[in-house]
mmCIF file of C-alpha atoms in Angstrom:
data_model
loop_
_atom_site.group_PDB
_atom_site.id
_atom_site.type_symbol
_atom_site.label_atom_id
_atom_site.label_comp_id
_atom_site.label_asym_id
_atom_site.label_seq_id
_atom_site.Cartn_x
_atom_site.Cartn_y
_atom_site.Cartn_z
ATOM 1 C CA MET A 30 -9.184 2.642 -2.549
ATOM 2 C CA TYR A 31 -9.443 5.285 -4.932
ATOM 3 C CA GLN A 32 -6.855 6.023 -7.459
ATOM 4 C CA TRP A 33 -5.464 9.571 -6.334
ATOM 5 C CA GLU A 34 -4.614 7.125 -2.291
ATOM 6 C CA ARG A 35 -3.040 4.387 -4.490
ATOM 7 C CA GLU A 36 -0.565 7.229 -6.520
ATOM 8 C CA ALA A 37 0.252 8.940 -2.862
ATOM 9 C CA LEU A 38 1.357 5.266 -2.055
ATOM 10 C CA GLY A 39 2.988 4.803 -5.618
ATOM 11 C CA ILE A 40 1.361 1.621 -6.118
ATOM 12 C CA GLU A 41 -1.142 0.501 -9.327
ATOM 13 C CA THR A 42 -2.865 -1.897 -7.218
ATOM 14 C CA LEU A 43 -2.826 -3.151 -3.840
ATOM 15 C CA GLY A 44 -2.168 -6.046 -4.657
ATOM 16 C CA GLU A 45 1.547 -4.079 -5.112
ATOM 17 C CA LEU A 46 1.844 -4.328 -1.104
ATOM 18 C CA ALA A 47 4.741 -5.975 0.921
ATOM 19 C CA GLY A 48 5.642 -5.431 4.000
ATOM 20 C CA GLY A 49 5.331 -3.248 7.218
ATOM 21 C CA ALA A 50 2.900 -4.740 9.655
ATOM 22 C CA GLN A 51 -1.029 -5.690 9.969
ATOM 23 C CA VAL A 52 -3.025 -5.625 12.800
ATOM 24 C CA GLN A 53 -6.238 -5.530 14.157
ATOM 25 C CA GLY A 54 -7.913 -2.817 16.320
ATOM 26 C CA ARG A 55 -11.502 -1.836 17.702
ATOM 27 C CA LEU A 56 -12.549 0.847 17.002
ATOM 28 C CA GLU A 57 -13.171 3.535 20.116
ATOM 29 C CA GLU A 58 -14.468 7.205 20.724
ATOM 30 C CA PRO A 59 -11.445 9.449 20.493
ATOM 31 C CA PRO A 60 -10.205 10.122 24.563
ATOM 32 C CA GLU A 61 -11.469 12.939 25.593
ATOM 33 C CA GLY A 62 -8.752 16.551 25.425
ATOM 34 C CA SER A 63 -7.367 14.791 22.416
ATOM 35 C CA THR A 64 -4.370 16.268 20.455
ATOM 36 C CA ALA A 65 -5.839 15.468 17.342
ATOM 37 C CA TRP A 66 -6.407 19.075 16.430
ATOM 38 C CA TRP A 67 -2.468 20.123 17.053
ATOM 39 C CA ILE A 68 -1.564 17.562 14.577
ATOM 40 C CA SER A 69 -3.906 18.340 11.870
ATOM 41 C CA ALA A 70 -2.434 21.670 12.099
ATOM 42 C CA LEU A 71 0.869 21.539 13.044
ATOM 43 C CA PHE A 72 1.824 18.188 10.846
ATOM 44 C CA ALA A 73 -0.607 17.905 7.636
ATOM 45 C CA PRO A 74 2.012 20.655 5.403
ATOM 46 C CA ASP A 75 4.662 17.969 6.212
ATOM 47 C CA ILE A 76 2.358 15.227 4.984
ATOM 48 C CA TRP A 77 1.155 17.356 2.181
ATOM 49 C CA LYS A 78 5.801 17.678 1.082
ATOM 50 C CA ILE A 79 4.961 13.860 0.414
ATOM 51 C CA TRP A 80 2.279 12.538 0.200
ATOM 52 C CA ARG A 81 0.265 14.937 -1.487
ATOM 53 C CA VAL A 82 -3.087 14.511 0.379
ATOM 54 C CA GLY A 83 -3.378 16.242 3.023
ATOM 55 C CA LEU A 84 -5.692 15.493 6.871
ATOM 56 C CA LEU A 85 -8.695 15.662 8.299
ATOM 57 C CA ARG A 86 -9.196 16.819 11.751
ATOM 58 C CA LEU A 87 -10.853 13.526 13.566
ATOM 59 C CA PRO A 88 -8.602 10.932 13.444
ATOM 60 C CA LEU A 89 -10.225 6.803 14.374
ATOM 61 C CA SER A 90 -8.943 6.004 17.050
ATOM 62 C CA LEU A 91 -8.477 1.950 17.273
ATOM 63 C CA ARG A 92 -7.460 0.008 20.126
ATOM 64 C CA LEU A 93 -5.545 -2.377 18.709
ATOM 65 C CA GLN A 94 -5.512 -6.735 19.857
ATOM 66 C CA GLU A 95 -1.609 -6.376 20.092
ATOM 67 C CA PRO A 96 1.460 -4.331 20.501
ATOM 68 C CA LEU A 97 2.652 -2.712 17.449
ATOM 69 C CA ARG A 98 6.033 -1.381 16.711
ATOM 70 C CA GLN A 99 5.330 1.384 13.837
ATOM 71 C CA PRO A 100 7.844 -0.068 10.653
ATOM 72 C CA ASP A 101 10.118 2.995 9.868
ATOM 73 C CA PRO A 102 8.667 5.862 9.721
ATOM 74 C CA VAL A 103 9.139 9.222 8.527
ATOM 75 C CA GLU A 104 10.010 11.610 12.185
ATOM 76 C CA PHE A 105 8.301 15.290 11.725
ATOM 77 C CA ARG A 106 9.385 17.838 14.500
ATOM 78 C CA LEU A 107 8.070 20.932 15.611
ATOM 79 C CA SER A 108 8.218 23.562 13.332
ATOM 80 C CA ALA A 109 11.034 26.822 14.902
ATOM 81 C CA THR A 110 7.706 29.020 13.618
ATOM 82 C CA VAL A 111 5.296 27.771 16.570
ATOM 83 C CA PRO A 112 5.377 31.106 18.821
ATOM 84 C CA SER A 113 7.144 30.451 22.029
ATOM 85 C CA ALA A 114 4.309 31.440 23.409
ATOM 86 C CA ILE A 115 2.387 28.377 23.118
ATOM 87 C CA ARG A 116 5.450 25.766 21.858
ATOM 88 C CA HIS A 117 5.768 24.995 25.016
ATOM 89 C CA GLN A 118 1.812 23.940 25.992
ATOM 90 C CA LEU A 119 3.123 22.028 22.662
ATOM 91 C CA ALA A 120 6.111 19.812 24.298
ATOM 92 C CA HIS A 121 4.133 16.497 24.231
ATOM 93 C CA LEU A 122 3.907 17.547 20.345
ATOM 94 C CA GLU A 123 8.234 18.491 19.964
ATOM 95 C CA ALA A 124 8.278 15.539 17.039
ATOM 96 C CA VAL A 125 5.765 12.834 15.714
ATOM 97 C CA SER A 126 6.178 9.513 14.026
ATOM 98 C CA VAL A 127 4.108 9.025 10.976
ATOM 99 C CA SER A 128 3.692 5.457 8.734
ATOM 100 C CA PRO A 129 1.487 5.231 5.630
ATOM 101 C CA ALA A 130 -1.705 2.848 6.801
ATOM 102 C CA VAL A 131 -4.037 0.982 4.851
ATOM 103 C CA VAL A 132 -7.666 0.897 6.653
ATOM 104 C CA ALA A 133 -10.004 -1.783 6.481
ATOM 105 C CA GLY A 134 -7.631 -2.887 3.287
ATOM 106 C CA GLN A 135 -9.624 -0.113 1.452
ATOM 107 C CA ALA A 136 -8.723 3.640 2.567
ATOM 108 C CA LEU A 137 -5.610 5.245 3.219
ATOM 109 C CA GLY A 138 -4.888 6.313 6.326
ATOM 110 C CA PHE A 139 -1.500 7.862 8.457
ATOM 111 C CA LEU A 140 -0.584 6.291 12.141
ATOM 112 C CA VAL A 141 0.457 9.234 14.030
ATOM 113 C CA ARG A 142 2.227 8.581 17.149
ATOM 114 C CA THR A 143 3.752 11.073 19.714
ATOM 115 C CA ALA A 144 7.552 10.507 20.667
ATOM 116 C CA ALA A 145 6.002 9.836 24.369
ATOM 117 C CA GLU A 146 2.948 7.809 22.302
ATOM 118 C CA GLU A 147 6.411 5.620 20.491
ATOM 119 C CA ALA A 148 8.168 5.123 23.698
ATOM 120 C CA ALA A 149 4.936 3.600 25.365
ATOM 121 C CA ALA A 150 4.589 1.426 22.443
ATOM 122 C CA GLU A 151 8.286 0.481 22.611
ATOM 123 C CA ARG A 152 8.456 -0.752 26.203
ATOM 124 C CA ALA A 153 4.309 -2.783 25.844
ATOM 125 C CA THR A 154 4.605 -6.157 26.499
ATOM 126 C CA GLY A 155 0.689 -7.354 25.453
ATOM 127 C CA ALA A 156 -1.188 -4.721 26.455
ATOM 128 C CA ALA A 157 -3.594 -3.352 24.545
ATOM 129 C CA HIS A 158 -3.321 0.342 23.190
ATOM 130 C CA LEU A 159 -4.794 2.880 21.489
ATOM 131 C CA VAL A 160 -3.487 4.258 18.578
ATOM 132 C CA ARG A 161 -4.975 7.213 15.722
ATOM 133 C CA VAL A 162 -5.061 6.615 12.438
ATOM 134 C CA PHE A 163 -5.332 10.462 10.549
ATOM 135 C CA ALA A 164 -7.406 10.644 6.968
ATOM 136 C CA PRO A 165 -7.365 12.202 3.863
ATOM 137 C CA THR A 166 -10.974 11.483 3.944
ATOM 138 C CA GLY A 167 -13.624 11.005 6.542
ATOM 139 C CA LEU A 168 -13.430 7.197 7.280
ATOM 140 C CA ARG A 169 -15.761 6.734 9.642
ATOM 141 C CA SER A 170 -18.669 7.494 6.721
ATOM 142 C CA ARG A 171 -17.206 6.474 3.982
ATOM 143 C CA LEU A 172 -15.988 3.159 4.913
ATOM 144 C CA GLY A 173 -19.140 2.730 7.530
ATOM 145 C CA LEU A 174 -17.482 1.992 11.041
ATOM 146 C CA ASP A 175 -19.320 2.034 14.185
ATOM 147 C CA VAL A 176 -17.633 2.812 17.180
ATOM 148 C CA GLY A 177 -17.189 -1.053 18.496
ATOM 149 C CA ARG A 178 -16.235 -2.735 15.138
ATOM 150 C CA ASP A 179 -12.910 -4.994 14.515
ATOM 151 C CA LEU A 180 -11.085 -3.637 11.448
ATOM 152 C CA ARG A 181 -7.548 -4.143 10.184
ATOM 153 C CA LEU A 182 -4.819 -1.753 9.988
ATOM 154 C CA HIS A 183 -1.358 -2.142 7.888
ATOM 155 C CA VAL A 184 1.344 0.054 8.787
ATOM 156 C CA LEU A 185 4.020 0.332 5.860
ATOM 157 C CA PRO A 186 6.713 1.422 6.167
ATOM 158 C CA ALA A 187 7.441 5.477 5.342
ATOM 159 C CA ASP A 188 10.150 5.000 2.628
ATOM 160 C CA GLU A 189 8.862 2.454 0.771
ATOM 161 C CA TYR A 190 5.600 3.614 -0.443
ATOM 162 C CA ARG A 191 5.281 7.098 -1.022
ATOM 163 C CA PRO A 192 5.083 8.989 -5.028
#
């Protein structure tokens, strides 16, 4: 993990990480019609304010082996500055839950869920489901990740891991 990633989490070493949830997932191609661009465009400034890192537009899509309840995420709401002409098209993005995460024990990412995705995760009873992990670096190329690869995700409580 790069120094700036550890600084974003407010840690010196990965050995300091405690709490949160660890899950296994299989890397998949992002679903068609993904809202990834909108999430990056609308909520990256909020992530910058807290963690001082940006986001890339293409997230990792992971099919988890077990349901995941995000440990104490921070919630961001759609800005009042979004024009009303498109606001109704973004109703599904009215609120998102964001948690910092360590991908494959090596890199910083952010698990981002819409309110609908969070509600579906709460109702999950063992069915595998898809999550998106956004990052300040290109995780697939940086970590040599191919579709179909299994990897570990350590999702952290947002309030405990910030500079």
